[in-house]
mmCIF file with all atom_site columns, C-alpha atoms and ligand atoms in Angstrom:
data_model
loop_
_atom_site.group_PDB
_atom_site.id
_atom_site.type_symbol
_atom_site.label_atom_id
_atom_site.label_alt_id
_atom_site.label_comp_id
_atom_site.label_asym_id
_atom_site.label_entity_id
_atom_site.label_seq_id
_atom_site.pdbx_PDB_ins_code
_atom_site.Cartn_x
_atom_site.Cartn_y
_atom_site.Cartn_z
_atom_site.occupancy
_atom_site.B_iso_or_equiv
_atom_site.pdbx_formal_charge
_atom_site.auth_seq_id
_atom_site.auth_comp_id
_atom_site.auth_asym_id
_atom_site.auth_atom_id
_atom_site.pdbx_PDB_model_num
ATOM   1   C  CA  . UNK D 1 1   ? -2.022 8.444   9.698  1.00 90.00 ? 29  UNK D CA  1
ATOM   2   C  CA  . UNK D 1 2   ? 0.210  11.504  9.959  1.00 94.00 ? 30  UNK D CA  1
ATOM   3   C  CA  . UNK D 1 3   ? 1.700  12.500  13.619 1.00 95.00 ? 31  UNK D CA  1
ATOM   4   C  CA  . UNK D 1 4   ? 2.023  16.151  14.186 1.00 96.00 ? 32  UNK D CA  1
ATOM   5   C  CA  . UNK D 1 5   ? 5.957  16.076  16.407 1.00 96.00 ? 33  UNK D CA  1
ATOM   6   C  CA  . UNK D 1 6   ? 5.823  19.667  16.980 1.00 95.00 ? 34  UNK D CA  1
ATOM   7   C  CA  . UNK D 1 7   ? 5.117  19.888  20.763 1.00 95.00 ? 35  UNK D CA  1
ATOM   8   C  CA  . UNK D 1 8   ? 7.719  16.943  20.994 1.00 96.00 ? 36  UNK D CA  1
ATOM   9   C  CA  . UNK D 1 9   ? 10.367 19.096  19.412 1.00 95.00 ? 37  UNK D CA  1
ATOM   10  C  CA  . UNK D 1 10  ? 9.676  21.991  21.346 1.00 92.00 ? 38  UNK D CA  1
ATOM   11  C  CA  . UNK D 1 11  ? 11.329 20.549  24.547 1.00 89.00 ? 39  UNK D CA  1
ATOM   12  C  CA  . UNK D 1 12  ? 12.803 17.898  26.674 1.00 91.00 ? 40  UNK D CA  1
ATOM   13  C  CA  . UNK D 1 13  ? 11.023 15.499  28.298 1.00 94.00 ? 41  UNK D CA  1
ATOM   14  C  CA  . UNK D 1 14  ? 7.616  15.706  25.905 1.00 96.00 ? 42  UNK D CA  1
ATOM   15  C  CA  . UNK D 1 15  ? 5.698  12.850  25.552 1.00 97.00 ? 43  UNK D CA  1
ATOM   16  C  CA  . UNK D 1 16  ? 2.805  11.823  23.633 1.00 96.00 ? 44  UNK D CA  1
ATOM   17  C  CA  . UNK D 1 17  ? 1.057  8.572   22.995 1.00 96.00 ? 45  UNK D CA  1
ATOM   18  C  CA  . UNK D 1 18  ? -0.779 7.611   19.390 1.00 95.00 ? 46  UNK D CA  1
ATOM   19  C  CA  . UNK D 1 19  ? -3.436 4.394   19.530 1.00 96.00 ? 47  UNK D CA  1
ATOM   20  C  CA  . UNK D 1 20  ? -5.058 3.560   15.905 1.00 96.00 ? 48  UNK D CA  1
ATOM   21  C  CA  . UNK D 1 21  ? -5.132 1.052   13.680 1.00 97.00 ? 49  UNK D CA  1
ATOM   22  C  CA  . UNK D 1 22  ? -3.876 0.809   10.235 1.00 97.00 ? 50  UNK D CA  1
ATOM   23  C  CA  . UNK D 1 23  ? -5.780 -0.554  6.929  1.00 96.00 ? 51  UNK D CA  1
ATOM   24  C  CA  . UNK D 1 24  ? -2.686 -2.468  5.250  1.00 96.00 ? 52  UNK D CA  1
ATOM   25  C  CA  . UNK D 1 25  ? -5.033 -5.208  3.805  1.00 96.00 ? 53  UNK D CA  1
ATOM   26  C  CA  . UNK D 1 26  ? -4.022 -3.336  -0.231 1.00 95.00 ? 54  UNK D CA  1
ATOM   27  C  CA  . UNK D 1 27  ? -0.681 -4.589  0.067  1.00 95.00 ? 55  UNK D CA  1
ATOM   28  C  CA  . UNK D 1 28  ? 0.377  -7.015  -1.677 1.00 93.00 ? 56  UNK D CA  1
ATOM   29  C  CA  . UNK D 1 29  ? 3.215  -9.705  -1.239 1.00 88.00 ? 57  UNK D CA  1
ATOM   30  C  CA  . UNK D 1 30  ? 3.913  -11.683 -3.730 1.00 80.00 ? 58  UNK D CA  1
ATOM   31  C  CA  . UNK D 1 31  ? 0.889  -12.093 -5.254 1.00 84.00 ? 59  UNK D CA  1
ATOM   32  C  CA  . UNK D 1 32  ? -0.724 -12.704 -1.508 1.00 86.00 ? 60  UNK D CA  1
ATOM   33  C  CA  . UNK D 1 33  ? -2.741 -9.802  0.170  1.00 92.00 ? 61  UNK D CA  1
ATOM   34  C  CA  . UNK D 1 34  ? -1.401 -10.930 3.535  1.00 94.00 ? 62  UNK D CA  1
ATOM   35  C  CA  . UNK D 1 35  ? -2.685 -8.306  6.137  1.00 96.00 ? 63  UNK D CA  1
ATOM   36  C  CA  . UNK D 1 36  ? -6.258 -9.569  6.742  1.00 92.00 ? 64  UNK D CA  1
ATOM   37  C  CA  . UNK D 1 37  ? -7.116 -7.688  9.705  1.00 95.00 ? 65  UNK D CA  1
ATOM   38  C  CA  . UNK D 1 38  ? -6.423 -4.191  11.257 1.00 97.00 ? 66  UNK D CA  1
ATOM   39  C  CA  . UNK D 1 39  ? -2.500 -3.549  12.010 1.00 97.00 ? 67  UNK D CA  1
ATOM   40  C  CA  . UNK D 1 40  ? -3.340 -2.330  15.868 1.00 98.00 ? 68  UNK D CA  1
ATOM   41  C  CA  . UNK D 1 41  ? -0.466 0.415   17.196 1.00 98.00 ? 69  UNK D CA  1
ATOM   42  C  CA  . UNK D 1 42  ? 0.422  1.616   20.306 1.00 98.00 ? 70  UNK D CA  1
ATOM   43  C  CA  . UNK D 1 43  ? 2.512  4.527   19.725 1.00 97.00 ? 71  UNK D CA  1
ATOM   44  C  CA  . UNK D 1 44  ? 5.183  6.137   22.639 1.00 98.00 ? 72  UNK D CA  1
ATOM   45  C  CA  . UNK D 1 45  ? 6.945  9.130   22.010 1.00 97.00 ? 73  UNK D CA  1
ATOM   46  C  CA  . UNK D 1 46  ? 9.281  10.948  23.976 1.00 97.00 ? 74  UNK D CA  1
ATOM   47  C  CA  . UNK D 1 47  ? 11.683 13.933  23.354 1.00 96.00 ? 75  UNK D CA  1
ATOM   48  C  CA  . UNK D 1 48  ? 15.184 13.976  24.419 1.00 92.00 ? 76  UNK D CA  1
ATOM   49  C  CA  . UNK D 1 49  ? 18.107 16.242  23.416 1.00 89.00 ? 77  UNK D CA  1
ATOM   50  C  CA  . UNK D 1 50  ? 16.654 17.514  20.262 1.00 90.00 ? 78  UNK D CA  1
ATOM   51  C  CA  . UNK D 1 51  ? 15.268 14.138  18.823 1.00 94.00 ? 79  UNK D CA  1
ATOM   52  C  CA  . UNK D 1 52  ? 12.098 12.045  19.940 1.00 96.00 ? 80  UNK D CA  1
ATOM   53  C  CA  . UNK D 1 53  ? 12.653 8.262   21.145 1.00 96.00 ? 81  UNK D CA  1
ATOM   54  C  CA  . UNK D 1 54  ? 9.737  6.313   18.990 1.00 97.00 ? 82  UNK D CA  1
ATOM   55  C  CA  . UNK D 1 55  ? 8.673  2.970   20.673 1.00 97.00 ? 83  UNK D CA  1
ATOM   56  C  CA  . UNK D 1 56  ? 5.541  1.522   19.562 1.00 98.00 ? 84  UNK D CA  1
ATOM   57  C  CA  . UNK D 1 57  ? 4.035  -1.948  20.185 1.00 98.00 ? 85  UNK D CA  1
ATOM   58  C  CA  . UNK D 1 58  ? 2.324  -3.211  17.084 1.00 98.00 ? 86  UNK D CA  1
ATOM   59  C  CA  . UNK D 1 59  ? 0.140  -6.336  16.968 1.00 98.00 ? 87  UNK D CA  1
ATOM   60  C  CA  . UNK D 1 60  ? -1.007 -7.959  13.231 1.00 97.00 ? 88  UNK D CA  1
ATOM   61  C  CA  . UNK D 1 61  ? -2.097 -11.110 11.612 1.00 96.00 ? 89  UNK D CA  1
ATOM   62  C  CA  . UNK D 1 62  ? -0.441 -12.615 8.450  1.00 95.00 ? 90  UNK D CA  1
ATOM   63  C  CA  . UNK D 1 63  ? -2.221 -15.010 6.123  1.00 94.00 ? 91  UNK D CA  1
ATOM   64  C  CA  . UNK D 1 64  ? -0.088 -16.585 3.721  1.00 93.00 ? 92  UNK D CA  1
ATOM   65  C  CA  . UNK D 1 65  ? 0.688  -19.896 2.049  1.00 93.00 ? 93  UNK D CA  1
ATOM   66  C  CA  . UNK D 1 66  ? 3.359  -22.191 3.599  1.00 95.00 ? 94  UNK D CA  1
ATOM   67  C  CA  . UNK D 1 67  ? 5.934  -21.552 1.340  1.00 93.00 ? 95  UNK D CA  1
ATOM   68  C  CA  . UNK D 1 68  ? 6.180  -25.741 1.496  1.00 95.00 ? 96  UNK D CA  1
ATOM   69  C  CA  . UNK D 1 69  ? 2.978  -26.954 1.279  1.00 96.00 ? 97  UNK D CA  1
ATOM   70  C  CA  . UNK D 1 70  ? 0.975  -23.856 0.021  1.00 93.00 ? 98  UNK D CA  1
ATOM   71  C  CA  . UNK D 1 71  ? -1.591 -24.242 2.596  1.00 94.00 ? 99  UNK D CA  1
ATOM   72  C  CA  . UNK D 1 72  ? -3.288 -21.073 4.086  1.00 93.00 ? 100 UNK D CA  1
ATOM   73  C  CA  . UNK D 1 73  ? -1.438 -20.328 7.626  1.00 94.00 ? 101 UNK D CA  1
ATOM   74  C  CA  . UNK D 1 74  ? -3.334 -17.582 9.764  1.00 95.00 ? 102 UNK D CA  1
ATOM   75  C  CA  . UNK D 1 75  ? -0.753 -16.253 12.599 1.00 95.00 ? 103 UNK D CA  1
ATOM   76  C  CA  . UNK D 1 76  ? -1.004 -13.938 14.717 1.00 96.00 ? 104 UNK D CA  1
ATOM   77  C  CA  . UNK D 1 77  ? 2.224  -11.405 15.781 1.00 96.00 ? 105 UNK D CA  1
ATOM   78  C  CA  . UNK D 1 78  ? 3.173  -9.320  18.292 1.00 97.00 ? 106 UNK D CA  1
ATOM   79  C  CA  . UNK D 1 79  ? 6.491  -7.016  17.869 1.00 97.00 ? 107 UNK D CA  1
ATOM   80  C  CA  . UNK D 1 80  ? 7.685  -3.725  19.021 1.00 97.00 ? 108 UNK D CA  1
ATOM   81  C  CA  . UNK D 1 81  ? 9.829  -1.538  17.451 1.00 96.00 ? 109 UNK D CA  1
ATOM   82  C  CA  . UNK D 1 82  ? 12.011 1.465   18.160 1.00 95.00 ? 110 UNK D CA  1
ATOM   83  C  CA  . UNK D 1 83  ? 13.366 4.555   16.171 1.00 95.00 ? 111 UNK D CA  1
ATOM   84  C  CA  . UNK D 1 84  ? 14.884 7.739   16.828 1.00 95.00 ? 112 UNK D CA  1
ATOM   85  C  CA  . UNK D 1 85  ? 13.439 10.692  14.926 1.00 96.00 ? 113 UNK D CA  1
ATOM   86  C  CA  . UNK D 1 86  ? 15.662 13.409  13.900 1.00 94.00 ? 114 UNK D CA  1
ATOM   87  C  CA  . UNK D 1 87  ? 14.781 16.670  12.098 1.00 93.00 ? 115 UNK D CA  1
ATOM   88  C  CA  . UNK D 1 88  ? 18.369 16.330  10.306 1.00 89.00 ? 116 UNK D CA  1
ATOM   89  C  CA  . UNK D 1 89  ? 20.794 14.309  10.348 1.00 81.00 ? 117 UNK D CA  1
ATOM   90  C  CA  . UNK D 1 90  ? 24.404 13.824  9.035  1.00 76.00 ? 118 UNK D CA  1
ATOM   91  C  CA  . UNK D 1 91  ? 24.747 10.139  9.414  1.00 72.00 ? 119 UNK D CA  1
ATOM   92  C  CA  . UNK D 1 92  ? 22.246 8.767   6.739  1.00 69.00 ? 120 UNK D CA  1
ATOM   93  C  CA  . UNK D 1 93  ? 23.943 5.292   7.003  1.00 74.00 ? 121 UNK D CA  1
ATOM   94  C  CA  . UNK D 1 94  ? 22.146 4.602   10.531 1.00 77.00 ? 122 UNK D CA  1
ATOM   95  C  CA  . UNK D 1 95  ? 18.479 3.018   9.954  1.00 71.00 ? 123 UNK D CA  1
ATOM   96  C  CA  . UNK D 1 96  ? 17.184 3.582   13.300 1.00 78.00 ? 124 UNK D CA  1
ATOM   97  C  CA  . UNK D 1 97  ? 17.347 7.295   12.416 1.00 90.00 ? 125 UNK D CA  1
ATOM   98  C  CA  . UNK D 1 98  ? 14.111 8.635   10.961 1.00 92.00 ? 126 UNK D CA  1
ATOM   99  C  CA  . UNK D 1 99  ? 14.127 11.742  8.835  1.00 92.00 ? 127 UNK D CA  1
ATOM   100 C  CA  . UNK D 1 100 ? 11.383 14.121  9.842  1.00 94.00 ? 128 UNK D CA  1
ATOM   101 C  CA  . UNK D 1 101 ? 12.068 17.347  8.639  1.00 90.00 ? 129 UNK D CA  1
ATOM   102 C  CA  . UNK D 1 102 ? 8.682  18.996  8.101  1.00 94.00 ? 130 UNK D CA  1
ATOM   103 C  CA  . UNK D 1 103 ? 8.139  17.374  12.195 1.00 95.00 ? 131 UNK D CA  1
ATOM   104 C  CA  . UNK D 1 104 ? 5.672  15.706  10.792 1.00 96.00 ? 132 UNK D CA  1
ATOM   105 C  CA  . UNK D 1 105 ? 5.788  11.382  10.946 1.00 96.00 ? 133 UNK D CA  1
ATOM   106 C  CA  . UNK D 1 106 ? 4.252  8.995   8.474  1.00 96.00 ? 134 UNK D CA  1
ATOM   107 C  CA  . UNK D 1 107 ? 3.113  6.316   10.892 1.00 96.00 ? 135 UNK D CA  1
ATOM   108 C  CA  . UNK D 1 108 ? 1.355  4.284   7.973  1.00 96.00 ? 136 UNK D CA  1
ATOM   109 C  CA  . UNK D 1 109 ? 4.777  4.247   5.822  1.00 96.00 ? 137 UNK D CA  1
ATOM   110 C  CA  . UNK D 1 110 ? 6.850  3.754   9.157  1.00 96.00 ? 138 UNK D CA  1
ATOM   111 C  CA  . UNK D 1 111 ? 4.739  1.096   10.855 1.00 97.00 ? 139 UNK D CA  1
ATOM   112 C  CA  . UNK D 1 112 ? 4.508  -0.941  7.318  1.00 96.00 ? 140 UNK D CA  1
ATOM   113 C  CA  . UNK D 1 113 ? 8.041  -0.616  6.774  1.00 95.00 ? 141 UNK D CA  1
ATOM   114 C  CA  . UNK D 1 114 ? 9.106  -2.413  9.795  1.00 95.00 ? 142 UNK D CA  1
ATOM   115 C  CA  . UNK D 1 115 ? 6.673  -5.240  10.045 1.00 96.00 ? 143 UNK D CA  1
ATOM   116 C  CA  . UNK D 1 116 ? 7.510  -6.086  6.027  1.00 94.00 ? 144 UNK D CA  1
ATOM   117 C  CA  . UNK D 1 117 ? 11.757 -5.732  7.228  1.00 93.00 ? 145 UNK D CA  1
ATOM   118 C  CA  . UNK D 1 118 ? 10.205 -8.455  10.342 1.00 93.00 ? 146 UNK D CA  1
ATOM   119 C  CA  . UNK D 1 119 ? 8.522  -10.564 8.334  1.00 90.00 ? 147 UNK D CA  1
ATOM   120 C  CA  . UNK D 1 120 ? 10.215 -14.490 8.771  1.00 85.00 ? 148 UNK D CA  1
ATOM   121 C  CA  . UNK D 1 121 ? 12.372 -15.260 5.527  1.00 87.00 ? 149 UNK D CA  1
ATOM   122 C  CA  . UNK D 1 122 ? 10.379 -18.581 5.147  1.00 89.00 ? 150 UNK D CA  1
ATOM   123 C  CA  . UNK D 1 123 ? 6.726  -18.622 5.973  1.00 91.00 ? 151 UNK D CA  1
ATOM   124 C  CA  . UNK D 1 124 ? 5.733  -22.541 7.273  1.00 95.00 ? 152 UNK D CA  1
ATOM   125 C  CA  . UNK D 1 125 ? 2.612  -23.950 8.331  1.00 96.00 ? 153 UNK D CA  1
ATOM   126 C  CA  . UNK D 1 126 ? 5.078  -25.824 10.886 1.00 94.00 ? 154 UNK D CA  1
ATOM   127 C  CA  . UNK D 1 127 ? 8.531  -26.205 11.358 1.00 93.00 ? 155 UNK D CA  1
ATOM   128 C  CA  . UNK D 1 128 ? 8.562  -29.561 9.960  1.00 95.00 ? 156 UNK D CA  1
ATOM   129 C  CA  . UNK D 1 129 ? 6.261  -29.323 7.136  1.00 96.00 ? 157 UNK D CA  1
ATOM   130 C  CA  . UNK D 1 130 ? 7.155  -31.579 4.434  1.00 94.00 ? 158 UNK D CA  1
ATOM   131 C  CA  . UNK D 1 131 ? 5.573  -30.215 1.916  1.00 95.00 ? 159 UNK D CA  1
ATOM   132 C  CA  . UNK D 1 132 ? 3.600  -31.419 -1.313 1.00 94.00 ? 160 UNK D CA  1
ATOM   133 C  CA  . UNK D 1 133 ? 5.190  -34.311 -3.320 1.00 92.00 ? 161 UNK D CA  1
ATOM   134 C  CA  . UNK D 1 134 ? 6.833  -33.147 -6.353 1.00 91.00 ? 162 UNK D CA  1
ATOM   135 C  CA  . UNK D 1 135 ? 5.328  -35.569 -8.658 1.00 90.00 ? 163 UNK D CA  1
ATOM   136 C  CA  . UNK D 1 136 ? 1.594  -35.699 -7.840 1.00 92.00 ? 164 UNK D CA  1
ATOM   137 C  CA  . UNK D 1 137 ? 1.211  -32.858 -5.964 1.00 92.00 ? 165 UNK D CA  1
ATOM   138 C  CA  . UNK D 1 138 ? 0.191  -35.126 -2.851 1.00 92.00 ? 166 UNK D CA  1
ATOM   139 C  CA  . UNK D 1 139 ? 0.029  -33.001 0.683  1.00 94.00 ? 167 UNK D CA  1
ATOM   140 C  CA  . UNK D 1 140 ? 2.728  -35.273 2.467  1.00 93.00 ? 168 UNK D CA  1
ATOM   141 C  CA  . UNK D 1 141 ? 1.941  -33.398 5.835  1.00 94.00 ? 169 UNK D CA  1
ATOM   142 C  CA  . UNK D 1 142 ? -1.400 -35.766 5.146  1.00 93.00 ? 170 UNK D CA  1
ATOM   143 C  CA  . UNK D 1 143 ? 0.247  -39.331 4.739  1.00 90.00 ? 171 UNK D CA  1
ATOM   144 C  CA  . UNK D 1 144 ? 2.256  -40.462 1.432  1.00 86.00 ? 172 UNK D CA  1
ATOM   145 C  CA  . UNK D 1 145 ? 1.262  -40.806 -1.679 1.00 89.00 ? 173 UNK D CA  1
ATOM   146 C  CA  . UNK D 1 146 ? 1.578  -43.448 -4.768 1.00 86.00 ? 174 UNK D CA  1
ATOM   147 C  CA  . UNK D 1 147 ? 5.106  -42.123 -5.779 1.00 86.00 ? 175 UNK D CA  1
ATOM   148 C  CA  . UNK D 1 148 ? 6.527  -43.544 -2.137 1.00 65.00 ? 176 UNK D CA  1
ATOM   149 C  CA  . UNK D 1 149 ? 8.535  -42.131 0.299  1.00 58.00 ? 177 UNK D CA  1
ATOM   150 C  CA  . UNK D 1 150 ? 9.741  -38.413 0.227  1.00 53.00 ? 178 UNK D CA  1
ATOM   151 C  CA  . UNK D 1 151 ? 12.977 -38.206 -1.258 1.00 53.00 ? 179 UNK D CA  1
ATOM   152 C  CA  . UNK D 1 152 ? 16.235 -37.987 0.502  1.00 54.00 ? 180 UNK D CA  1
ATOM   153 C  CA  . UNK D 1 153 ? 17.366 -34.479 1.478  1.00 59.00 ? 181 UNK D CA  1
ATOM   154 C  CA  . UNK D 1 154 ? 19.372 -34.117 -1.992 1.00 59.00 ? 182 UNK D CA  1
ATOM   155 C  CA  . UNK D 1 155 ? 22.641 -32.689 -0.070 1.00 63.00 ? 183 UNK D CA  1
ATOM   156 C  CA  . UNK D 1 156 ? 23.077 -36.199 1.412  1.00 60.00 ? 184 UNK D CA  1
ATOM   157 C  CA  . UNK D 1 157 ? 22.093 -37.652 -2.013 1.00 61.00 ? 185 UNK D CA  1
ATOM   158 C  CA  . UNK D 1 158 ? 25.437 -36.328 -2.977 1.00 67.00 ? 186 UNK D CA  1
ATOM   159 C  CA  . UNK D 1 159 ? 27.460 -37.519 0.411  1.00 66.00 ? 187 UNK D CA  1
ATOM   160 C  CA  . UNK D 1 160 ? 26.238 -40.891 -0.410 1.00 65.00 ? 188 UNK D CA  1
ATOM   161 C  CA  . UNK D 1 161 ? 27.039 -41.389 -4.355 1.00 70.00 ? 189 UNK D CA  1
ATOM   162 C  CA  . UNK D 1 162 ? 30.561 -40.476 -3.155 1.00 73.00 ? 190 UNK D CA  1
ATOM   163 C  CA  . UNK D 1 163 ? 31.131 -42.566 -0.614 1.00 72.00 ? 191 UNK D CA  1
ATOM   164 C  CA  . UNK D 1 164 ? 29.960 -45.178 -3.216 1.00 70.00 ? 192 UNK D CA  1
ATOM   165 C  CA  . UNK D 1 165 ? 32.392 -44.519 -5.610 1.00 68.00 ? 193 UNK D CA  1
ATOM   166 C  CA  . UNK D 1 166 ? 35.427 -43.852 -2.677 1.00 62.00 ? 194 UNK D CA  1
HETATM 167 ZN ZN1 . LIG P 2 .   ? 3.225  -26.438 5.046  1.00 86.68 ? 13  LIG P ZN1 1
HETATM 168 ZN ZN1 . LIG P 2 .   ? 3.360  -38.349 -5.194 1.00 86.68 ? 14  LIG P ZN1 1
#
């Protein structure tokens, strides 16, 4: 969805309000399509001193292996997010600032952008997940398996072999 800015740029104090929802469910994330349903946006715009404060509340649902256990997690988010659009701009460096020269705003490319910068850096079915068993495969989030008890966190592995030698 394209938003026509033009009657925001034309004064102060313009403001305009976008409601749609987004098809994202082509992209792909390593090797996941994660966006099952609709992205839904809520879309605030307001001009001020020759730029347009961009606020919108965006609400999406991620399914995607636990990057532990590789089980399918459905979860549902809730963010908002907030730009300033310029027309020009000498200070490229600042990310909040959003290039629209032709006053005219991708919301598709904008919207997808910031929920893929959001997304968590590890993806868990729960915060103490503890994943599949290395040898067998075994879910150990669903008791232990044959090979025994999870091994020990590998750091302390380390700690321990030298305070055996010390
Ligand atoms: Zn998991
Ligand atoms: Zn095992």
């Amino acid at each position: 969805m394209v938003l026509d800015l033009k009657k925001l740029f034309r004064g102060d104090g313009v403001e305009e309000s976008a409601a749609c929802e987004l098809d994202f469910s082509g992209v792909e994330l390593g090797g996941a399509k994660p966006f099952c349903a609709p992205v839904k946006v809520q879309a605030r715009m307001r001009s001020f001193a020759g730029s347009v404060d961009f606020r919108a509340q965006v609400a999406y649902t991620l399914s995607m292996p636990c990057d532990r256990c590789a089980e399918m997690v459905v979860r549902d988010y809730e963010k908002s997010f907030v730009h300033t659009l310029v027309r020009e701009t000498q200070n490229e460096e600042d990310d909040r600032l959003i290039l629209v020269p032709e006053e005219r705003l991708d919301l598709d490319g904008l919207i997808l952008e910031d929920v893929l910068l959001d997304l968590p850096g590890q993806f868990l079915c729960r915060e103490d997940c503890k994943g599949l068993c290395p040898r067998c495969g075994k879910n150990w989030n669903e008791g232990l398996c044959a090979c025994g008890a999870p091994a020990a966190d590998p750091r302390l592995e380390v700690l321990r072999q030298l305070l055996e030698k010390e």
